[in-house]
Coordinates of C-alpha atoms in Angstrom, one line a residue:
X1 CA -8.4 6.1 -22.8
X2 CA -10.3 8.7 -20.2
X3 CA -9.4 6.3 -17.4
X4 CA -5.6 6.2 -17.7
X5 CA -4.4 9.5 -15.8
X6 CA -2.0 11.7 -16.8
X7 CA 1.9 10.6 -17.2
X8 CA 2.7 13.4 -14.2
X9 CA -0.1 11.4 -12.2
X10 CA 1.4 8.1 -13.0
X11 CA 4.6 8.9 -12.1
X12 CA 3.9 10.3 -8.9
X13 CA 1.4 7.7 -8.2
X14 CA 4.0 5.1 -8.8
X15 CA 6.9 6.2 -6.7
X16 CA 4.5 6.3 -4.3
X17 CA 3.4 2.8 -4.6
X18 CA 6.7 1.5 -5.2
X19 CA 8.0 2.7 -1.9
X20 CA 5.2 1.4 0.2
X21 CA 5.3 -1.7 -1.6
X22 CA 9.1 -1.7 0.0
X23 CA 8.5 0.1 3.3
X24 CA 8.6 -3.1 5.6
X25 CA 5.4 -4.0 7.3
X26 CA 2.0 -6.5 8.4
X27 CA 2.3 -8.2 4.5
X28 CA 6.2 -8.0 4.1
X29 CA 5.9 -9.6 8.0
X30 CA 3.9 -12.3 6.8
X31 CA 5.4 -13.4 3.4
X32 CA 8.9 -13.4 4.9
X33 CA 7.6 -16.0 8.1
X34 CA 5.7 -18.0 5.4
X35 CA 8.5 -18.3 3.5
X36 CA 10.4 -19.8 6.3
X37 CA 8.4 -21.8 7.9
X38 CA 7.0 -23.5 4.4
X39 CA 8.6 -22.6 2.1
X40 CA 8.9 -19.8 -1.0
X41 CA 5.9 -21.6 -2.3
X42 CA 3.8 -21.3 0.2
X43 CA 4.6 -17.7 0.9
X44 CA 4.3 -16.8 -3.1
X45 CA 0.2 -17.9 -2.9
X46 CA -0.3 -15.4 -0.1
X47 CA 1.1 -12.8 -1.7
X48 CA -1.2 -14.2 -4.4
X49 CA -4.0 -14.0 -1.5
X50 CA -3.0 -9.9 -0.2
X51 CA -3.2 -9.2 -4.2
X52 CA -6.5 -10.6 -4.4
X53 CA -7.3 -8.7 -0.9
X54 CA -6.3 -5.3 -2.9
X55 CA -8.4 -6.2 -5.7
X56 CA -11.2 -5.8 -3.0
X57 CA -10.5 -2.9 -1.6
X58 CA -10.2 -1.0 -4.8
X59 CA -13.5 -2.2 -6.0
X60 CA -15.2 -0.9 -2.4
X61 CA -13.2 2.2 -2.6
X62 CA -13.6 3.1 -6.6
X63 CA -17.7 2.7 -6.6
X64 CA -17.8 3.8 -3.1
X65 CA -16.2 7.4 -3.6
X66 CA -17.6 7.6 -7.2
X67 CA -21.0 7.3 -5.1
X68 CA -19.6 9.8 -2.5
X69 CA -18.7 12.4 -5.4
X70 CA -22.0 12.4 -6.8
X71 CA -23.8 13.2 -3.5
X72 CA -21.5 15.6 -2.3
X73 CA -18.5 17.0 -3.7
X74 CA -17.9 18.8 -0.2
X75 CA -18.2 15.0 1.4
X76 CA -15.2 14.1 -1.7
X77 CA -13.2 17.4 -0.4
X78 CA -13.4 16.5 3.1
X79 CA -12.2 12.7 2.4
X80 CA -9.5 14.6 1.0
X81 CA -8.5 16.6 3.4
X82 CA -8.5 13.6 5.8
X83 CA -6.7 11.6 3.9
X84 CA -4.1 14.2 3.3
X85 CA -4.3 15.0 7.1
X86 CA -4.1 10.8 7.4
X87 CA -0.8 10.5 4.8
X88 CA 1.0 13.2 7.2
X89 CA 0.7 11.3 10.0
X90 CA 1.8 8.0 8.9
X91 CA 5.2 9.8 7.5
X92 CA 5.2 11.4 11.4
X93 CA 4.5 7.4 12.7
X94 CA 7.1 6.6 10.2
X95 CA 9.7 9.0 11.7
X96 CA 8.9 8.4 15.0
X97 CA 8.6 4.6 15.3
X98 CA 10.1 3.0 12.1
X99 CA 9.1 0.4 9.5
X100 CA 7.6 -2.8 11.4
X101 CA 9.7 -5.9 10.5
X102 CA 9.0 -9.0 13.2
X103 CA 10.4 -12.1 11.6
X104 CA 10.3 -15.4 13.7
X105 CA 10.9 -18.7 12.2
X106 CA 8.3 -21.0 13.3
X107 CA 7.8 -24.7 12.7
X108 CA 4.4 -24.6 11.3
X109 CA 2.4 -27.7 9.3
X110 CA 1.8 -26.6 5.5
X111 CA -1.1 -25.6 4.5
X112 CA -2.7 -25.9 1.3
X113 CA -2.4 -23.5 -1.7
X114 CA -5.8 -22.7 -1.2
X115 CA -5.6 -21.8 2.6
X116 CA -2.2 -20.0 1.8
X117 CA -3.9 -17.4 -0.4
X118 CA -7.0 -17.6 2.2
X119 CA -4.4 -16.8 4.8
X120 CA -2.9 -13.7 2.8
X121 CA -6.5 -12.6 1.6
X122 CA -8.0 -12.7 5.2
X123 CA -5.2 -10.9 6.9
X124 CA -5.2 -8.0 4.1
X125 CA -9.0 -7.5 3.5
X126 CA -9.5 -7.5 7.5
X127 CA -6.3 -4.9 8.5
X128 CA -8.4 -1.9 9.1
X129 CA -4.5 0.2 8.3
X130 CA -5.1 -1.0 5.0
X131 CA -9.0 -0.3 4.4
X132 CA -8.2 3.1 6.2
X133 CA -5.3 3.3 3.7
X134 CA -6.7 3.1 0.8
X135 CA -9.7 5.5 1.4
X136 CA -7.4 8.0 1.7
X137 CA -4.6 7.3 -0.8
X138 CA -6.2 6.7 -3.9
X139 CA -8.4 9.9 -4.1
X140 CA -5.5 11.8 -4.0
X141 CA -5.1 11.2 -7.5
X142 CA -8.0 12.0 -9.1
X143 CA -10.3 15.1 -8.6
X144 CA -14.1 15.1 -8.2
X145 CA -14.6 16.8 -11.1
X146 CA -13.5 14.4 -13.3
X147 CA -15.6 12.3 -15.6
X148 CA -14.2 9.2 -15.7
X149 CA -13.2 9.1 -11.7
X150 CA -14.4 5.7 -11.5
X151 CA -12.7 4.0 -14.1
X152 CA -9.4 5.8 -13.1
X153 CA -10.0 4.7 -9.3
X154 CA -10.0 1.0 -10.6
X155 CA -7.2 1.4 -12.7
X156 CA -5.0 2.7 -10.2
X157 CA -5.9 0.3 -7.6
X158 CA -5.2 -2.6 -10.4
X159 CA -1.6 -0.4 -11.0
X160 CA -1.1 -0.5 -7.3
X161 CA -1.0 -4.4 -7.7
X162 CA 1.2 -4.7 -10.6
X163 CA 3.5 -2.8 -9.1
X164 CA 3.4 -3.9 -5.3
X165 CA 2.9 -7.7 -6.5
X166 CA 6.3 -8.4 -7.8
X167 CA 8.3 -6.3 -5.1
X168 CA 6.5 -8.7 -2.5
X169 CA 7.3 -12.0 -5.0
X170 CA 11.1 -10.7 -4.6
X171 CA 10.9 -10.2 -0.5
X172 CA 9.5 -14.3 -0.4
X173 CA 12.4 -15.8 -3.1
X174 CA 15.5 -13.7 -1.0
X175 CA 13.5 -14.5 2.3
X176 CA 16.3 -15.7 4.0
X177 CA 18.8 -13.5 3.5
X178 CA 16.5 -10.3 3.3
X179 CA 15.4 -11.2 6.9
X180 CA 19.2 -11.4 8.1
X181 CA 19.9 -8.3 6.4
X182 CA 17.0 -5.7 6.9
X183 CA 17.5 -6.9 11.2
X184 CA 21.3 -6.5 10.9
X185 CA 20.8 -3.0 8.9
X186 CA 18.9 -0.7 11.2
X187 CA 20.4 2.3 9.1
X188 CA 19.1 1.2 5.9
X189 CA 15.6 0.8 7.4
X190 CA 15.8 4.4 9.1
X191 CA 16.8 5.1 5.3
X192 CA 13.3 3.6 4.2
X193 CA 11.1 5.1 6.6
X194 CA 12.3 8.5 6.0
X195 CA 11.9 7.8 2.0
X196 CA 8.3 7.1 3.3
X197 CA 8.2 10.3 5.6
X198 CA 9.1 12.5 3.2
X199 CA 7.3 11.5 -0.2
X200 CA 3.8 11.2 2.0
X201 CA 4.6 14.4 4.0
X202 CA 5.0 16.1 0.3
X203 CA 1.4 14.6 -1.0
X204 CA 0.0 15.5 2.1
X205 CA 0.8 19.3 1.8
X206 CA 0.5 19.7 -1.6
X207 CA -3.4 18.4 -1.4
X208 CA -3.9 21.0 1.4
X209 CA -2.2 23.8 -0.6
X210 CA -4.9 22.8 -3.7
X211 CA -7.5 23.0 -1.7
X212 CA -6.2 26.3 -0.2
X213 CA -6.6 28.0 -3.7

């Protein structure tokens, strides 16, 4: 299968994942609020909704730098160099400001399933962070000259979500007490953000040392 990458890439790509996926923020924000002001439910169909969001943006991004390679690989390089330039300043924002956690419990009317997952889908597809995000994550794991670029984009965006998705399904079930803890546990957020820091500040560099060669 050309479009599943390497185990090294997999690996690497999945720590990665894994720890964003855990790094509080805007989607961790809003499933844990959800969750408290309707419910687990409610909250579990707009993590369903961010999911769906993802699936978007690695459709845009997959066919979008695939297009991008084929007219210029100088124009793929210098996405990547962004993007590397891009990863090492979020693990300096990380350092400098800390994870983003803003929970207030609300008394809200319940929504529908439907706009639930509206709600989760709107608010990921339309964070430009995330858009931003993406464009520069996922090329770092995949080179321009490689074949099968597109089908490996789309198959590490769809990894991205089955990773990320049930990290975020465990946030909304232990809402209640996650919330307490994480605000009552600056230390083990500090903890978190330099786990962020450090593994973005390591892709970031090692990009810009391949390209140096």
């Amino acid at each position: 299968m050309e479009f599943v990458p390497s185990l090294t890439t997999l690996l690497a790509f999945a720590a990665a994942s894994l720890l964003l996926a855990a790094t509080p923020g805007p989607d961790m924000t809003l499933s844990i609020s959800r969750a408290l002001a309707q419910g687990k439910r409610a909250a579990l169909f707009v993590v369903l909704g961010t999911g769906l969001g993802i699936v978007v943006h690695t459709l845009l991004v997959a066919f979008g730098i695939s297009a991008l390679i084929t007219a210029s690989p100088t124009a793929f390089l210098v996405l990547k160099t962004g993007g590397a330039a891009y990863l090492l300043w979020l693990a300096i924002q990380a350092v400098r400001y800390g994870s983003s956690l803003s929970v207030t419990k609300v008394t809200e009317a319940k929504g529908t399933a439907l706009s639930n997952i509206a709600t989760g889908f709107s608010v990921n597809i339309l964070n430009p962070k995330v858009v931003i995000f993406f464009m520069t994550f996922l090329p770092q794991f995949v080179s321009a000259d490689d074949l099968a670029v597109t089908g490996k984009l789309l198959f590490l965006g769809f990894f991205f979500i089955v990773i990320g998705m049930p990290v975020n399904a465990l946030v909304v079930l232990a809402a209640d007490w996650l919330a307490a803890w994480l605000q009552r546990n600056k230390r083990v957020m500090r903890a978190i953000d330099y786990s962020f820091a450090g593994v973005f500040s390591i892709f970031a560099v090692k990009i810009f040392l391949t390209q140096a060669r």
